[in-house]
Amino acid sequence: MTYIKSIGAYVIMLKSVFRRPQKIKIFREAVFKEIDDLGVKSIGIVAFISFFIGGVVAIQTALNLDDPIIPKDLIGFATKRSMILEFSSTFIMVILAGKVGSYITSSLGTMRVTEQIDALEVMGINSLNYLVLPKIIATVLFYPFLVLLAMTLGILGGWVAGVATGLFEQHDYITGIRIEFDPSLIRYSLIKSSVFAFLIATVPSYFGYYVKGGSLEVGSASTKAVVWTIVMIIITNYFLTQMLLS
Amino acid sequence: MIEIKGIKKGFNGTEVLKGIDAVFESGKTSLIIGQSGSGKTVFLKTLLGLHLPDDGMISYGGITTASMDTNAKRQLKQDIGMVFQGSALFDSLTVEENVMFPLKMFTKQTKKEMLERVNFVLNRVNLTNNNQKFPAELSGGMQKRVAIARAIVTNPKYLFCDEPNSGLDPRTSIVIDNLIQEITEECNITTVINTHDMNSVMEIGEKIIFLQKGLKEWEGTSKDIFKTDNEAVVNFVYSSNLFKKVRKVYLAE
């Protein structure tokens, strides 16, 4: 029953979020600020993780390909496919659900318990629209770029790992990443990342906005928000894969 | 003027406000007092529209809130200034940006005009040369003054203050009380203050309403409160020996 109530409250929240902003200039400023807070400040962690994951995938694939019949260019191919299909979109989004999700919940939760949200409401400002819509726009617009960055750096990481360890030849790897290049897979990954970006902005916002109590409850809401955002990403990933690839 | 008739509000089957009538006049400072749990905060939040009343009528300037359409309600909210108990300043904005925020949202003033108005109200609350500081860099009293400046920057008709003295030392409390009273008289604002501070009650209470268990138990002025024989009011206001002595001296005079 509680879950159904929460889903209902989440939908009602979205209804209030998607209203025309009261002042476009202020809204635009808020979107750019959120792009900086939620997107640009995540570039470092995304780049770091993608590069090393790409390296690890390439090394693991190389170590498991000890049959001489299997061509070595499969290492580049497998790394490319893994990075494009899952790691850049799903894995990176799970990381961002932790980093950005907890930030959103704790910042909104703190605003709630310190009456800053009440202050906005008393002024006649639609606080959900003012606080949450810029987050949604920022993440949905910016996260696909993070995913493209993750794909590129992941594939680059695989190449660097090969060169550094000598497990495979450079030209094999490059041949591997060139063969059977399918742009629709990148499109699939970008669509997924936009949907996940929406979840990363809205689910933690829901937990933060409706928090009741004090700092302890804000902390607890942050944990719940991260868990539920990851759960939602994993479930949505399954259905999107079914819908877009099958 | 704000008029309230038979206002009721409950949560999960528990009635918090059980039918309160009150009138708050323009240019006067009215205080709501009562023990913790008496319904003061719910009363204030209901007046502000943060809680919808279950029953009763609230009218601002002779127009009931129930008869207002969305635009009228939005306009009314722009006529309201609120000072929250914890100041509720936006952490990520500087003092100047906090005070300028309502102007940016609701007026078409130029940046220069807004800055002039912000500096004027900050000067009015005796807080100059702190424009670029963030709320976390200010003392409690300074934060309250910024909150008052933000509340009055749009020239509101109504000013609500929830425990404006909480967490302040007695000297700063008096400064804040006097500031609110002066601004109320200067701008002919209808001011409603929710307080526990007995010093405020004695000093600035032009009208005092005592709430008990969700009902209006007593109403009067700061002078009446010395003379009242209402047991609940006497027990609440004169619970400390100091105030008992103050009352004795006042009555003897």
Coordinates of C-alpha atoms in Angstrom, one line a residue, chain A residues 49-232:
Chain A
I49 CA 35.9 5.2 -14.1
S50 CA 35.3 4.8 -17.9
F51 CA 39.0 4.8 -18.7
F52 CA 39.8 2.1 -16.2
I53 CA 36.8 0.0 -16.8
G54 CA 37.6 0.0 -20.5
G55 CA 41.1 -1.1 -19.6
V56 CA 39.8 -3.9 -17.3
V57 CA 37.4 -5.2 -20.0
A58 CA 40.1 -5.3 -22.6
I59 CA 42.6 -7.1 -20.2
Q60 CA 40.0 -9.6 -19.1
T61 CA 38.9 -10.3 -22.6
A62 CA 42.5 -10.8 -23.7
L63 CA 43.3 -13.1 -20.8
N64 CA 40.2 -15.3 -21.6
L65 CA 41.0 -15.6 -25.3
D66 CA 43.7 -18.2 -25.2
D67 CA 42.3 -20.2 -28.1
P68 CA 44.5 -19.3 -31.2
I69 CA 41.4 -19.9 -33.5
I70 CA 39.6 -16.9 -32.1
P71 CA 40.8 -13.7 -33.7
K72 CA 42.6 -11.2 -31.5
D73 CA 40.5 -8.3 -32.9
L74 CA 37.6 -9.7 -30.8
I75 CA 39.2 -7.9 -27.8
G76 CA 38.6 -4.5 -29.4
F77 CA 35.2 -5.5 -30.6
A78 CA 34.1 -6.8 -27.2
T79 CA 35.5 -3.8 -25.4
K80 CA 33.7 -1.5 -27.8
R81 CA 30.4 -3.3 -27.5
S82 CA 30.5 -3.6 -23.7
M83 CA 31.3 0.1 -23.4
I84 CA 28.6 1.2 -25.8
L85 CA 25.8 -1.2 -24.8
E86 CA 26.1 -1.3 -21.0
F87 CA 29.0 0.3 -19.3
S88 CA 28.7 3.8 -20.6
S89 CA 24.9 4.1 -20.2
T90 CA 23.9 1.7 -17.4
F91 CA 27.1 1.4 -15.3
I92 CA 27.9 5.1 -15.4
M93 CA 24.3 6.0 -14.6
V94 CA 24.3 3.8 -11.6
I95 CA 27.5 5.6 -10.4
L96 CA 25.8 9.0 -11.1
A97 CA 22.7 7.8 -9.2
G98 CA 24.9 7.4 -6.2
K99 CA 26.8 10.7 -6.6
V100 CA 24.2 13.0 -8.0
G101 CA 21.2 11.3 -6.4
S102 CA 22.4 11.7 -2.9
Y103 CA 23.4 15.3 -3.6
I104 CA 19.9 16.1 -4.9
T105 CA 18.1 14.4 -2.0
S106 CA 20.3 15.9 0.7
S107 CA 20.1 19.4 -0.8
L108 CA 16.3 19.4 -1.2
G109 CA 15.9 17.6 2.1
T110 CA 17.9 20.3 3.9
M111 CA 15.9 23.0 2.1
R112 CA 12.7 21.2 3.4
V113 CA 13.8 20.9 7.0
T114 CA 15.2 24.4 7.2
E115 CA 11.9 25.8 5.8
Q116 CA 13.5 27.1 2.6
I117 CA 10.9 25.3 0.5
D118 CA 8.2 26.8 2.7
A119 CA 9.8 30.2 2.1
L120 CA 9.5 29.7 -1.7
E121 CA 5.8 28.6 -1.3
V122 CA 4.9 31.6 0.9
M123 CA 6.4 33.9 -1.8
G124 CA 4.0 32.2 -4.3
I125 CA 6.6 30.3 -6.2
N126 CA 5.9 26.8 -7.4
S127 CA 8.8 25.2 -5.5
L128 CA 8.7 21.9 -7.4
N129 CA 8.8 23.6 -10.7
Y130 CA 11.5 26.0 -9.6
L131 CA 13.7 23.4 -7.9
V132 CA 13.2 20.2 -9.8
L133 CA 12.5 21.1 -13.5
P134 CA 16.0 22.7 -14.0
K135 CA 17.5 19.4 -12.6
I136 CA 15.5 17.3 -15.1
I137 CA 16.4 19.5 -18.1
A138 CA 20.1 19.6 -17.0
T139 CA 20.5 15.9 -16.6
V140 CA 18.4 14.9 -19.6
L141 CA 20.4 17.3 -21.8
F142 CA 23.8 16.8 -20.4
Y143 CA 24.1 13.1 -19.4
P144 CA 24.1 11.8 -23.0
F145 CA 27.3 13.8 -23.5
L146 CA 28.7 12.1 -20.4
V147 CA 27.8 8.8 -21.9
L148 CA 29.5 9.7 -25.2
L149 CA 32.6 10.7 -23.2
A150 CA 32.4 7.4 -21.2
M151 CA 32.3 5.4 -24.5
T152 CA 35.2 7.2 -26.0
L153 CA 37.4 7.0 -22.8
G154 CA 36.4 3.4 -22.2
I155 CA 37.5 2.3 -25.6
L156 CA 40.7 4.5 -25.3
G157 CA 41.3 2.9 -21.9
G158 CA 41.2 -0.6 -23.5
W159 CA 43.7 0.5 -26.1
V160 CA 46.1 2.0 -23.5
A161 CA 45.8 -1.2 -21.4
G162 CA 46.7 -3.3 -24.4
V163 CA 49.7 -1.2 -25.2
A164 CA 50.8 -1.0 -21.5
T165 CA 50.5 -4.8 -20.8
G166 CA 51.5 -6.1 -24.3
L167 CA 48.5 -8.5 -24.1
F168 CA 47.4 -7.7 -27.6
E169 CA 48.6 -5.8 -30.7
Q170 CA 47.5 -2.2 -31.3
H171 CA 46.3 -2.9 -34.8
D172 CA 44.2 -5.9 -33.7
Y173 CA 42.4 -3.7 -31.2
I174 CA 41.8 -0.9 -33.7
T175 CA 40.5 -3.4 -36.2
G176 CA 38.2 -4.8 -33.5
I177 CA 36.7 -1.5 -32.7
R178 CA 36.1 -0.7 -36.4
I179 CA 34.3 -3.9 -37.4
E180 CA 30.5 -4.1 -37.4
F181 CA 30.1 -0.6 -36.3
D182 CA 26.4 -0.1 -35.7
P183 CA 25.3 3.6 -35.0
S184 CA 21.9 2.4 -33.8
L185 CA 23.6 0.9 -30.7
I186 CA 24.9 4.4 -29.8
R187 CA 21.4 5.7 -30.3
Y188 CA 20.0 3.0 -28.1
S189 CA 22.6 3.9 -25.4
L190 CA 21.8 7.6 -25.6
I191 CA 18.0 7.0 -25.4
K192 CA 18.7 4.8 -22.3
S193 CA 20.9 7.4 -20.7
S194 CA 18.2 10.1 -21.2
V195 CA 15.6 7.9 -19.5
F196 CA 18.1 7.1 -16.7
A197 CA 18.9 10.8 -16.4
F198 CA 15.2 11.6 -15.9
L199 CA 15.1 9.0 -13.1
I200 CA 18.3 10.3 -11.5
A201 CA 16.8 13.8 -11.4
T202 CA 13.2 12.9 -10.3
V203 CA 13.4 10.0 -7.9
P204 CA 16.0 11.6 -5.5
S205 CA 14.0 14.9 -5.8
Y206 CA 10.9 13.1 -4.6
F207 CA 12.7 11.6 -1.6
G208 CA 14.3 15.0 -0.7
Y209 CA 11.3 17.2 -1.3
Y210 CA 8.9 15.2 0.9
V211 CA 11.3 14.5 3.7
K212 CA 9.9 15.1 7.2
G213 CA 12.0 15.5 10.3
G214 CA 15.6 16.6 10.7
S215 CA 19.1 15.8 9.6
L216 CA 18.8 12.1 10.4
E217 CA 15.8 11.8 8.2
V218 CA 17.6 13.6 5.4
G219 CA 20.4 11.1 5.6
S220 CA 18.0 8.2 5.6
A221 CA 16.1 9.7 2.6
S222 CA 19.4 10.0 0.7
T223 CA 20.1 6.3 1.2
K224 CA 16.6 5.3 0.1
A225 CA 16.8 7.6 -2.9
V226 CA 20.0 6.1 -4.1
V227 CA 18.8 2.6 -3.6
W228 CA 15.4 3.2 -5.4
T229 CA 17.0 5.2 -8.2
I230 CA 19.4 2.2 -8.9
V231 CA 16.5 -0.2 -8.7
M232 CA 14.5 1.9 -11.1

